[in-house]
Coordinates of C-alpha atoms and ligand atoms in Angstrom, one line a residue:
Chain A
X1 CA 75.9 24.3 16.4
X2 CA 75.3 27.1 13.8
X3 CA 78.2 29.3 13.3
X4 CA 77.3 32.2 11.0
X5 CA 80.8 32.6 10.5
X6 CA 81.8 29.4 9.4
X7 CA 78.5 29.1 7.1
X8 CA 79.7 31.9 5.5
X9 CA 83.0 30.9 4.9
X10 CA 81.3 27.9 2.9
X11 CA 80.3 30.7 0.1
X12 CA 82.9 31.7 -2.1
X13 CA 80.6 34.7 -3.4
X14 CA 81.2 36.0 0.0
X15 CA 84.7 36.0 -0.1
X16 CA 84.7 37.2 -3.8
X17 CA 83.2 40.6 -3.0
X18 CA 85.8 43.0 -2.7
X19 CA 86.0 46.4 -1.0
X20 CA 82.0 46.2 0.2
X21 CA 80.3 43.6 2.0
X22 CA 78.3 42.1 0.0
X23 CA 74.6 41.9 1.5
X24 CA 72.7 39.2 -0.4
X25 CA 69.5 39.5 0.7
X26 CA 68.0 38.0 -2.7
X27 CA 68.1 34.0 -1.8
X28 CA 64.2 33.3 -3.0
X29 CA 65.2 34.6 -6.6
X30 CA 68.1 32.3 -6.3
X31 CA 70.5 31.2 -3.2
X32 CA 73.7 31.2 -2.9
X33 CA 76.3 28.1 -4.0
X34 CA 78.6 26.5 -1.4
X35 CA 82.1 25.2 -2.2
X36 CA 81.1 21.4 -1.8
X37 CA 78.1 21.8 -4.9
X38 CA 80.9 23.9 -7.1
X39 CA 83.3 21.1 -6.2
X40 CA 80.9 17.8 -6.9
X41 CA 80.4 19.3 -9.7
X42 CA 84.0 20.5 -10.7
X43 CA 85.0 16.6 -10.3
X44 CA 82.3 14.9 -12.4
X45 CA 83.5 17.6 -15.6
X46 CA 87.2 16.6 -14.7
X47 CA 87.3 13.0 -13.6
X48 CA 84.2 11.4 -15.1
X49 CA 82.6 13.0 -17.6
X50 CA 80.3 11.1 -19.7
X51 CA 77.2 10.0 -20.6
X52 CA 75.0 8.4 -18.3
X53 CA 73.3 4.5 -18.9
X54 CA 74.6 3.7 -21.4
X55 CA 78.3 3.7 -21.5
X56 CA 80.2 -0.3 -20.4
X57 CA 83.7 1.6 -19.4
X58 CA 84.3 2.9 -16.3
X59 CA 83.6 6.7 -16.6
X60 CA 79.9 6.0 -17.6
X61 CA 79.6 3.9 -14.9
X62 CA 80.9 6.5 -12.4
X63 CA 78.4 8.6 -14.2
X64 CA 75.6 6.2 -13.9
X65 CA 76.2 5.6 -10.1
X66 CA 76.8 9.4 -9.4
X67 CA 73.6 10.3 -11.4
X68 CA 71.3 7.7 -9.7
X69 CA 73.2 8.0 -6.3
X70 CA 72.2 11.7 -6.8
X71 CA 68.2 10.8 -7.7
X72 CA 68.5 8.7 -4.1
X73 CA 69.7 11.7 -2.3
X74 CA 66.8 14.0 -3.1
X75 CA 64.5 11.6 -3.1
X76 CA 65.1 10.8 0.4
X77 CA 65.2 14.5 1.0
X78 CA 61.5 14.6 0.7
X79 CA 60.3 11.3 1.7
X80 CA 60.1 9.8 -1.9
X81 CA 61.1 6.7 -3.5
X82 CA 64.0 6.8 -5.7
X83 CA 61.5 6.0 -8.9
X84 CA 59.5 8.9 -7.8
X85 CA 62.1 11.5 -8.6
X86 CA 62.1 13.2 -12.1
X87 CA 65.1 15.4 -12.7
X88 CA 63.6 18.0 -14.8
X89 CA 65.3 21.9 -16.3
X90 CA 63.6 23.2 -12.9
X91 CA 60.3 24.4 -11.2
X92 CA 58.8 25.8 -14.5
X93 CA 60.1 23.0 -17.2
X94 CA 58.2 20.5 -14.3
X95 CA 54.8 21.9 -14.2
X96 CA 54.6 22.5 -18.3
X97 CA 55.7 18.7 -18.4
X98 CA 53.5 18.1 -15.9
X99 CA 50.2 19.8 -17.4
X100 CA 51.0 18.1 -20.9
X101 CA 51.0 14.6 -19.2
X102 CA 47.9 15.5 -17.2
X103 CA 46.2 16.9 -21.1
X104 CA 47.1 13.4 -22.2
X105 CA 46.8 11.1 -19.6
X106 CA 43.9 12.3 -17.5
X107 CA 39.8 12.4 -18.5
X108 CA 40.0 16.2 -18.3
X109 CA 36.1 16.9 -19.3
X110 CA 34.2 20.6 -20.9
X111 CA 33.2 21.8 -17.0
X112 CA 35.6 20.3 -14.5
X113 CA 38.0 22.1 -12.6
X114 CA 41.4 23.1 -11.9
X115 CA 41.6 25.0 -8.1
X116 CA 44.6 27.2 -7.3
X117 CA 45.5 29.6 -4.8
X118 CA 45.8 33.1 -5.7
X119 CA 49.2 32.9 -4.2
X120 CA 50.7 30.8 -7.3
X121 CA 54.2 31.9 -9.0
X122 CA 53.2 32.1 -12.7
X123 CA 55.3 29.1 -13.3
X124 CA 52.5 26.6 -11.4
X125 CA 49.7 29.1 -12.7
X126 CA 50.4 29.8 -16.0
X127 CA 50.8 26.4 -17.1
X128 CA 47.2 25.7 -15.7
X129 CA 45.7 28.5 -17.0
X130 CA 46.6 27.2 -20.4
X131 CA 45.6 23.5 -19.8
X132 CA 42.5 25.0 -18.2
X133 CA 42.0 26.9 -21.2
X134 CA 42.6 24.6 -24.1
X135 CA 40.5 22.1 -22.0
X136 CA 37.5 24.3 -21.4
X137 CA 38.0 24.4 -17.8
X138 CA 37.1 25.8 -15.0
X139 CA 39.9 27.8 -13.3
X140 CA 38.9 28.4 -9.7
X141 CA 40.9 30.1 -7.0
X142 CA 41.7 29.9 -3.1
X143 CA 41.9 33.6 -1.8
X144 CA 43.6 35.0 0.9
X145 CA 42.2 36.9 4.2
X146 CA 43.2 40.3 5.3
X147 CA 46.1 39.1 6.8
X148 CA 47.3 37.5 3.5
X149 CA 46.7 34.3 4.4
X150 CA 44.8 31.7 2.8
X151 CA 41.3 31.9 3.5
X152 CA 41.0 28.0 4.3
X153 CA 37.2 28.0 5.3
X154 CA 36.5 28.5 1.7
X155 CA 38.5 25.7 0.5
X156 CA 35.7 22.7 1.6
X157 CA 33.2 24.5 -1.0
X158 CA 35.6 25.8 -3.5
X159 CA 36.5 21.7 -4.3
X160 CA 33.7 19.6 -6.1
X161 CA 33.4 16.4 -7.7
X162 CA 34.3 18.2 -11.0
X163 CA 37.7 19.5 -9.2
X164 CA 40.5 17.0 -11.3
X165 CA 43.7 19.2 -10.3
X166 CA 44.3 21.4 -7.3
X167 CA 47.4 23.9 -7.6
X168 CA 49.0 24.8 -4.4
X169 CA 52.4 26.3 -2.9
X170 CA 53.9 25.6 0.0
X171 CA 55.5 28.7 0.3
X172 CA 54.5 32.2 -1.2
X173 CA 57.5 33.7 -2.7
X174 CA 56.0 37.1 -2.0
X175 CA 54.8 37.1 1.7
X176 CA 56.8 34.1 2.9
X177 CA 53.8 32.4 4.0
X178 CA 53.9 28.9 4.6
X179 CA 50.9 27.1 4.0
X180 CA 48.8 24.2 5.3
X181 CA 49.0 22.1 2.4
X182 CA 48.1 18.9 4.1
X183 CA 44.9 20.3 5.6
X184 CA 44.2 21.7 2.1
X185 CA 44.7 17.8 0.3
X186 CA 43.0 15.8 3.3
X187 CA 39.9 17.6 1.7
X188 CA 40.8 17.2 -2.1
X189 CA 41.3 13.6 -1.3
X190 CA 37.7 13.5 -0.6
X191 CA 36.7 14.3 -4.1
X192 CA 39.1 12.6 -5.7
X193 CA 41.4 15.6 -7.4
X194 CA 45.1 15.3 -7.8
X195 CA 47.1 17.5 -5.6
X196 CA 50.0 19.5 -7.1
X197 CA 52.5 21.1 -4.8
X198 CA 55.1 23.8 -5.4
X199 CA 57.8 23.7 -3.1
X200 CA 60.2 25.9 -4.7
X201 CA 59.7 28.6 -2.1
X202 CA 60.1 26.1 0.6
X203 CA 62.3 24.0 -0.2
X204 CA 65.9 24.3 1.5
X205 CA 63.8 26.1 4.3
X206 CA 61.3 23.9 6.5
X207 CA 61.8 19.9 6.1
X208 CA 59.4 18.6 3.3
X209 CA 57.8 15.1 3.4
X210 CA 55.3 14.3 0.4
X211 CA 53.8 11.3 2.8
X212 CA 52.8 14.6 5.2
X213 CA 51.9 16.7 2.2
X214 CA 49.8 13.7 0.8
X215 CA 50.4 15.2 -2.7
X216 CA 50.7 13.5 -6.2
X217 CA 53.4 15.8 -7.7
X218 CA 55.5 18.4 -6.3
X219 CA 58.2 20.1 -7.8
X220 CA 61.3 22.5 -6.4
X221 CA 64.5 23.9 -8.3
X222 CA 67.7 23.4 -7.2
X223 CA 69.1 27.0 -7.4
X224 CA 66.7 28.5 -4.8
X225 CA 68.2 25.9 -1.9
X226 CA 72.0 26.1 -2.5
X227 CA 71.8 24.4 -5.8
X228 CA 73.0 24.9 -9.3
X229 CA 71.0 26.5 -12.1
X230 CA 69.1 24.3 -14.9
X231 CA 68.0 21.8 -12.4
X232 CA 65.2 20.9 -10.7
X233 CA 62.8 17.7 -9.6
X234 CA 59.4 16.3 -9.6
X235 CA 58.3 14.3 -7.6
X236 CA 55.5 12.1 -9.3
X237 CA 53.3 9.3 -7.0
X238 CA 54.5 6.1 -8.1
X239 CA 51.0 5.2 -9.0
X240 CA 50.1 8.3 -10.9
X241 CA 53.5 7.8 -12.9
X242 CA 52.6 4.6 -14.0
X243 CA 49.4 6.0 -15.2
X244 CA 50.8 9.2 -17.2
X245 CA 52.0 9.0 -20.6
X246 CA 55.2 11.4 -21.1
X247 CA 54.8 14.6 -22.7
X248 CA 58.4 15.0 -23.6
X249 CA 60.1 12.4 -26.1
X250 CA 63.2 11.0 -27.4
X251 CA 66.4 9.3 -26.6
X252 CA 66.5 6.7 -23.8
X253 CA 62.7 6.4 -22.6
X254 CA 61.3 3.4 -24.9
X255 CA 62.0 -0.2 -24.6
X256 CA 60.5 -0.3 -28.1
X257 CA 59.8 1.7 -31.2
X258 CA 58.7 0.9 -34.6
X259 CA 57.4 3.1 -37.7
X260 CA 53.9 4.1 -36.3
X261 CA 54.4 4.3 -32.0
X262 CA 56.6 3.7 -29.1
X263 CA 56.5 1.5 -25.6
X264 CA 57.9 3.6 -22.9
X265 CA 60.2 2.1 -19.8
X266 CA 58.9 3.2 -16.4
X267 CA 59.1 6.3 -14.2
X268 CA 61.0 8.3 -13.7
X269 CA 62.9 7.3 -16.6
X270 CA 60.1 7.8 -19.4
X271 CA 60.2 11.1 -18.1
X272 CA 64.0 12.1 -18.7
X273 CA 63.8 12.2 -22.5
X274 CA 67.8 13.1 -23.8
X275 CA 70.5 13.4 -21.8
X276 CA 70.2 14.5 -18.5
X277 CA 71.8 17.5 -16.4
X278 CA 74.1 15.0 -15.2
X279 CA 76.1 17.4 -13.4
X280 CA 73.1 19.8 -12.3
X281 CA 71.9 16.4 -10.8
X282 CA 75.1 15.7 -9.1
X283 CA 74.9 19.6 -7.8
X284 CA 71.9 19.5 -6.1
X285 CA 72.3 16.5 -4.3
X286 CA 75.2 17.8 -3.1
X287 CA 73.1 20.7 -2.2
X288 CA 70.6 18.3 -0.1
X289 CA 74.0 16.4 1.6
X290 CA 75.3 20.3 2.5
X291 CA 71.9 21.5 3.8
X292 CA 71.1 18.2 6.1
X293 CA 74.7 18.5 7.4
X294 CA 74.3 22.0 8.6
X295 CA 70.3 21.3 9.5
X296 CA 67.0 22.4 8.4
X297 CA 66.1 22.9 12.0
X298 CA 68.7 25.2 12.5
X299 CA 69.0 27.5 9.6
X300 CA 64.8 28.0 10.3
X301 CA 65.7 28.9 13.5
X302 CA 68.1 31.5 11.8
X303 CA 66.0 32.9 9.2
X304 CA 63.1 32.9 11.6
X305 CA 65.3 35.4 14.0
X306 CA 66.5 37.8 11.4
X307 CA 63.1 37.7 9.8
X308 CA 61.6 39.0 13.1
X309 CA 64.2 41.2 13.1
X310 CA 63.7 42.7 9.5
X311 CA 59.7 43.6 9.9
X312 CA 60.6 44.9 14.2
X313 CA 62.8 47.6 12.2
X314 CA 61.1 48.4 9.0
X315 CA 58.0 48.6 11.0
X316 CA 60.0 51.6 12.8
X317 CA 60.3 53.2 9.3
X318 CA 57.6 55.8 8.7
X319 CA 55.4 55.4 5.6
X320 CA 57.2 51.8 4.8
X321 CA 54.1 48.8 4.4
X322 CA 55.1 45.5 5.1
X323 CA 53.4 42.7 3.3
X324 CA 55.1 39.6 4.9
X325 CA 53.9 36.6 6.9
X326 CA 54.2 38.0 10.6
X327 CA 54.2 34.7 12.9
X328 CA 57.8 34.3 11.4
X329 CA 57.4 30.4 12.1
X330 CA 55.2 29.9 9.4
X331 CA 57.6 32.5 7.3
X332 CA 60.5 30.8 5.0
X333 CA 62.4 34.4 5.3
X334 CA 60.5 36.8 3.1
X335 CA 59.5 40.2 3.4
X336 CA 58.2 42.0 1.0
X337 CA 57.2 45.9 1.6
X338 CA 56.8 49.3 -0.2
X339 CA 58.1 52.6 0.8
X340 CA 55.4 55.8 0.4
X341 CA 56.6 57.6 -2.2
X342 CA 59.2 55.6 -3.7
X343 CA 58.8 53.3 -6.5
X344 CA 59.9 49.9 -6.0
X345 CA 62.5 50.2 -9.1
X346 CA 63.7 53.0 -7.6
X347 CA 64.2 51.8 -3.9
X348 CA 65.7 48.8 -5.4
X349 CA 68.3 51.1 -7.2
X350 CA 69.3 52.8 -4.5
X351 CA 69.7 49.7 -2.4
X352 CA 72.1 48.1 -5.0
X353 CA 74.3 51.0 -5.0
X354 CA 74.8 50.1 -1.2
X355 CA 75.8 46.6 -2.3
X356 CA 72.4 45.3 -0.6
X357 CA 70.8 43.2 -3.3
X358 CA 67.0 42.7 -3.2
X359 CA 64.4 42.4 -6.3
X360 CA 61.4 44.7 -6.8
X361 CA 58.5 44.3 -9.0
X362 CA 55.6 41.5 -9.3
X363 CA 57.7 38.4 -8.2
X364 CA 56.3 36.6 -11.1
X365 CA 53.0 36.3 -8.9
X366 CA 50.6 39.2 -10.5
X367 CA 47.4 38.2 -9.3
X368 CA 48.7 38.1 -5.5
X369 CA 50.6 41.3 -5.7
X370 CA 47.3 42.7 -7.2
X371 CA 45.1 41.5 -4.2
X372 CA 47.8 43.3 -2.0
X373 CA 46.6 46.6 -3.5
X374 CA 50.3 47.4 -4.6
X375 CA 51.5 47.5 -8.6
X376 CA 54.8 46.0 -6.6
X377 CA 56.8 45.6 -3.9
X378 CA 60.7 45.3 -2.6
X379 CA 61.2 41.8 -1.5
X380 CA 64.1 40.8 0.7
X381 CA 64.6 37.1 1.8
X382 CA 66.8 36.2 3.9
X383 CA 68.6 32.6 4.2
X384 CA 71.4 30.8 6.1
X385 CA 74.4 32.9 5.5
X386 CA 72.8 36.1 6.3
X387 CA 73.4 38.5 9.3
X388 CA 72.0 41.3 11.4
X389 CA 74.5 43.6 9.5
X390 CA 72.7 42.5 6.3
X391 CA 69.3 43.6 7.9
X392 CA 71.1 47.0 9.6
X393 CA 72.3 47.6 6.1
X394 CA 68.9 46.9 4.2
X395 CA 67.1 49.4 6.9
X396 CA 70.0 52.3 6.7
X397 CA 69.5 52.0 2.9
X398 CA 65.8 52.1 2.4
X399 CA 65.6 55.2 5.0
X400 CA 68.3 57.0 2.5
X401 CA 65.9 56.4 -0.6
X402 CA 63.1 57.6 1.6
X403 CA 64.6 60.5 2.5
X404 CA 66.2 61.0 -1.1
X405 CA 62.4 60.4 -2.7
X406 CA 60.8 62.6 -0.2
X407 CA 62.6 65.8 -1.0
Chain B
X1 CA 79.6 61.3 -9.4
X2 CA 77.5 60.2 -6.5
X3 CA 74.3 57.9 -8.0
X4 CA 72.0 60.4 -7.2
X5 CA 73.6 62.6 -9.6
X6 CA 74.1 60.2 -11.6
X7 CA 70.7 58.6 -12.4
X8 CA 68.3 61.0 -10.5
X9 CA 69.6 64.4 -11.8
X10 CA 67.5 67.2 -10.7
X11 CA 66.6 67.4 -14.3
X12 CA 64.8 64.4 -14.0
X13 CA 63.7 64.7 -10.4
X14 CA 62.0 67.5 -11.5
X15 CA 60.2 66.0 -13.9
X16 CA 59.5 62.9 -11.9
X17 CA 58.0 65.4 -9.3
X18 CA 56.0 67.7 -11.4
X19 CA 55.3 66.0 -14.6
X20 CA 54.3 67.7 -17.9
X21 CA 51.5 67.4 -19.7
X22 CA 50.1 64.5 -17.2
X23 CA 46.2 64.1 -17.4
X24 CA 43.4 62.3 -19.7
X25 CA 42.5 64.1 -23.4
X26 CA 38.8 63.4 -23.8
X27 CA 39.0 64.4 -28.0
X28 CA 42.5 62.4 -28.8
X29 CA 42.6 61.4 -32.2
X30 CA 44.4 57.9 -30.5
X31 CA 46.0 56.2 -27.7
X32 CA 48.2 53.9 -26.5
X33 CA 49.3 51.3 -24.2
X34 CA 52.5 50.6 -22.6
X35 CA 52.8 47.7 -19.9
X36 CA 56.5 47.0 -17.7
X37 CA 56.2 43.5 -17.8
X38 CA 58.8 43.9 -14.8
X39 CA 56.8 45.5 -12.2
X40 CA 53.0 46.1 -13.6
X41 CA 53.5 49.7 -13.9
X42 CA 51.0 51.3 -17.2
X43 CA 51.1 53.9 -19.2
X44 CA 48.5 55.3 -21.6
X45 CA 49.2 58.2 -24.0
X46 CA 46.4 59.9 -25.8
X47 CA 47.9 62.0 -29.0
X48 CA 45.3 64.7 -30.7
X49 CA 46.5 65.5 -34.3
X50 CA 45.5 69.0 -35.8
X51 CA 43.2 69.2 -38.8
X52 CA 45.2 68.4 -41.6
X53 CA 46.0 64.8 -39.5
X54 CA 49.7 65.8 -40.0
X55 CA 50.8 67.8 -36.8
X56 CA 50.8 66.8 -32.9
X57 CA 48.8 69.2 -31.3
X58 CA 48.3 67.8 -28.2
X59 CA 49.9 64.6 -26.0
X60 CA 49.1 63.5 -22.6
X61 CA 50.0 60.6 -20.5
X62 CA 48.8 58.6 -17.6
X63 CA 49.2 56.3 -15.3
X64 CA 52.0 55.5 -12.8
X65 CA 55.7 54.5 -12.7
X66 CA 59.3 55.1 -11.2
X67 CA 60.7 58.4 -11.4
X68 CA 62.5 56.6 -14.4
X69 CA 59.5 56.3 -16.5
X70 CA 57.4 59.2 -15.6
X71 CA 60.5 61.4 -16.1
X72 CA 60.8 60.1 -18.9
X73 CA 57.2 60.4 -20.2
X74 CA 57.3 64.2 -19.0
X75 CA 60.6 64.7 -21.6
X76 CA 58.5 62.9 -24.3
X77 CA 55.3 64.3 -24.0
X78 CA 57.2 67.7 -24.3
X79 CA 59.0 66.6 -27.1
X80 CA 56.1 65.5 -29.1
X81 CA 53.7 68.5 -29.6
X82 CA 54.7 70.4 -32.5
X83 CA 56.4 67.8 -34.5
X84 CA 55.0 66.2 -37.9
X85 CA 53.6 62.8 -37.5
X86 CA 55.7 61.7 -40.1
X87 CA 59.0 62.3 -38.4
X88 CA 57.3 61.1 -34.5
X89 CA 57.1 57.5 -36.8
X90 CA 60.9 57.8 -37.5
X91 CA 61.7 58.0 -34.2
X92 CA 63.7 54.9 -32.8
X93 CA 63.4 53.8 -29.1
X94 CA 67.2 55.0 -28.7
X95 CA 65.7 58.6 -28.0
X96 CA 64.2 57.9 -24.7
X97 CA 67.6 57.6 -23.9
X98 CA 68.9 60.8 -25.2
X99 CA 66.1 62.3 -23.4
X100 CA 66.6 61.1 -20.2
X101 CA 70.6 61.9 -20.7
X102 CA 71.8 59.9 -17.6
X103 CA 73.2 56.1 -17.9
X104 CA 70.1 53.4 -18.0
X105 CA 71.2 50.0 -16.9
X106 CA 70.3 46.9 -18.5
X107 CA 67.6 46.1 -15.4
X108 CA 65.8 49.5 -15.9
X109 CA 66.1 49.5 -20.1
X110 CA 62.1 48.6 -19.6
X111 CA 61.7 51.7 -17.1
X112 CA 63.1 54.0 -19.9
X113 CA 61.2 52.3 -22.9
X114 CA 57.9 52.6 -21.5
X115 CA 56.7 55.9 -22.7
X116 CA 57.9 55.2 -26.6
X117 CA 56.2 51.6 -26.3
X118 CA 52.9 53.5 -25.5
X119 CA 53.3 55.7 -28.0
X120 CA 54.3 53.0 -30.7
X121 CA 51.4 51.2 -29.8
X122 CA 49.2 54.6 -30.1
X123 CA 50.6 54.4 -33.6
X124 CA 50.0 51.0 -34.7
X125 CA 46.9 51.1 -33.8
X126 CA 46.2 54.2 -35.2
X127 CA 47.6 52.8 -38.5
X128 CA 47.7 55.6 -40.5
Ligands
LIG1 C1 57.2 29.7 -5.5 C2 58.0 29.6 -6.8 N1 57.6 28.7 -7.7 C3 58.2 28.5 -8.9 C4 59.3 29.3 -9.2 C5 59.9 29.1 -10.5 O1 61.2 28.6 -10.4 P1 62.2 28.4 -11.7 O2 62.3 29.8 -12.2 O3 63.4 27.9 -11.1 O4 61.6 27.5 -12.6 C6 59.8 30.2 -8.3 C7 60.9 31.1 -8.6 O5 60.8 32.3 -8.6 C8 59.1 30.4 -7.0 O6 59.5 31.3 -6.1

């Protein structure tokens, strides 16, 4: 069963917050961390600290087992094998990794083409861009419909023969929109293209299987699904990681090296350069173990009701435009909106000084908030330890700015 | 103090409301971009010099913003005309705040900068 108040009680932040209630309605810019990822992590920095691999004493070995025990967890999280899993800095350092390998490792030609939705965070697009860029590539792009949605009839003649990577998310972080990646790759396997999926948005939120997504890569960071900060993973097909060189050396990914070039181990090793985030690692598997226990099922079901519940009320607000992904089903618990007259630093403001914490501006997706016709928008999300007080809150807030901005 | 006499004194309400000198200059002698990497929001400042190249005669600005910015470009654009170009170069950002004269937080710093990075970029390119 899902009992709001006991999920909340798992949240220290919650308890931290002194004379107002904290309303966190902020979880897609980062979630929330629950006691058992602060503690995991707490024990390996006081009981068995130390490098990982290659340490013969005890405490390594802890390390070692806790590290890899931890690459196990996530990958079975998504439906990977263990040697799939890269642990990487998070969403962004993964995709710049990523697009290096690709530069090197792929026959990237003057012509062919990279396809990405116009939904992207900058993080999958920018790095793209760039490759696309330095390769003298095409940079094509999915659109969306008038419902904000991807326009998926166009996708069949958007990817050609010359299509080598195709860019998608799973989730917008703007609109909430969950996407149909795997009817988007059933038709990039026909050509031939690798596909690329961000799950960052998603992740934490709907169950995630990278058999079902039939991707190549995918990537997520930890801090967006209960996680801690400077961690993140991508997933890498076993296949195409045999078959791409690293794009990030040093320490602990050769089995040989002499004056001129180096041999590299396998995946996912050869991609883990340095010492690891050995405790980030151990955080967000902890994270995974804390979010099967309390269910993906049911903290959808959750978000799902309060995200109905958020648009059904700010619909009720005169002048206030909701850009959000309306069949909440297909909606990880985002809703973004602007209020006439207002600007969205402004609304933001005044929300914070009612202790309800949203983010306004471009969500680090420009080109999509530009198609919405808005320089930028408020953006609540909602996850597993929010309530209807939060939304009340939210609401009561917004119609004081709009009443404060009117005058 | 209640926050909406904090940061939205009337003073700047008023300005965020009814903006000086807001509009395009079709004979400015240059002009200027400045972009909120935050939220999108751009200004452009057009600055006419008199004859001698020495004086502000006339600044406008456009574009769109939070009352933060716009307020903010009012007070500056106001503060401008008249003064010697010489001394608008010695101008640090720090006056936007002095202008405004309520407490910017670190989120909106870019909010209150945007009308001086315009107007700096005016300048550089101008590059006289
Ligand atoms: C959909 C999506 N992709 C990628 C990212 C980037 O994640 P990170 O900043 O953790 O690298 C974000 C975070 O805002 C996101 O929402």
């Amino acid at each position: 069963m899902f009992d709001i108040k006991k999920i909340k009680a798992d949240f220290p932040i919650f308890k931290a917050s002194k004379e107002a209630t904290l309303h966190y309605l902020d979880s897609a810019a980062s979630s929330q961390t629950p006691e058992c990822v602060i503690s995991a992590m707490d024990e390996y920095y006081r009981n068995f600290r130390s490098n990982v691999h290659r340490g013969a004493y005890a405490l390594s070995e802890k390390a070692s087992e806790s590290y890899e025990g931890a690459r196990a967890t996530v990958a079975g999280f998504v439906g990977a094998n263990q040697n799939e899993i890269v642990f990487t800095a998070g969403a962004t350092a993964s995709v710049n990794m990523l697009a290096y390998s690709f530069e090197q490792s792929l026959d990237l030609k003057e012509g062919d083409e990279i396809v990405v939705s116009i939904m992207e965070h900058h993080a999958m697009l920018l790095p793209l861009q760039e490759l696309a860029r330095r390769k003298k590539l095409n940079l094509k792009y999915i659109n969306v419909d008038e419902n904000y949605r991807l326009d998926y009839k166009s996708v069949e003649s958007l990817i050609t023969e010359r299509t080598k990577i195709v860019g998608i998310t799973l989730a917008s972080n703007v609109t909430g929109a969950i996407n149909d990646v795997s009817y988007i790759s059933q038709i990039v396997r026909k050509m031939g293209a690798l596909v690329v999926v961000d799950a960052t948005a998603a992740m934490g939120h709907i169950p995630v299987s990278v058999k079902e997504l039939d991707c190549d890569a995918m990537f997520f960071s930890g801090h967006k699904m209960c996680g801690p900060t400077g961690i993140g993973a991508l997933y890498i097909n076993g296949e195409l990681g045999e078959k791409l060189n690293p794009s990030f050396f040093g320490g602990g990914i050769v089995t040989d090296v002499d004056l001129e070039k180096a041999e590299f181990v396998s995946a996912p090793e050869k991609f883990e350069a340095g010492t690891p985030n050995i405790s980030g690692a151990i955080g967000i598997a902890e994270a995974v173990k804390y979010l099967t226990e309390v269910g993906l099922e049911n903290i959808k079901k959750h978000t799902e009701e309060l995200t109905s519940y958020t648009i059904e009320k700010l619909k009720e607000i005169d002048g206030v435009k909701i850009f959000a992904e309306q069949d909440v089903e297909k909606n990880v618990g985002i809703v973004s909106f602007t209020v006439e007259g207002a600007h969205p630093h402004d609304v933001i403001e005044f929300l914070g000084r009612d202790n309800v914490a949203v983010r306004g501006g471009h969500h680090c997706a420009l080109p999509f908030v530009k198609t919405l016709g808005v320089p930028a928008t408020v953006r609540a999300s909602i996850y597993l330890y929010n309530t209807k007080e939060d939304i009340d809150a939210l609401v009561s807030s917004v119609k004081k700015a709009q009443e404060f901005f009117k005058k | 103090m209640s926050f909406e006499e904090e940061l939205y004194r009337e003073n700047i309400m008023e300005h965020y409301r009814h903006p000086h000198n807001r509009g395009a200059l079709s004979d400015a002698t240059f002009k200027g971009v400045g972009k909120n990497a935050n939220c999108g929001d751009n200004l452009i400042f057009s600055v006419r010099l008199d004859k001698t190249g020495e004086i502000v005669e006339e600044v406008t600005f456009q574009g769109d913003g939070c009352a933060i910015s716009l307020a903010g470009a009012s007070l500056f654009t106001d503060k401008l005309k008249g003064m010697k170009l010489s001394e608008v170069k010695l101008m640090a950002p720090g006056i936007m705040y002095s202008l405004l004269g309520v407490p910017i937080s670190h989120t909106r710093t870019r909010c209150a900068l945007l009308p001086y990075e315009a107007l700096s970029d005016g300048i550089t390119k101008y590059g006289k």
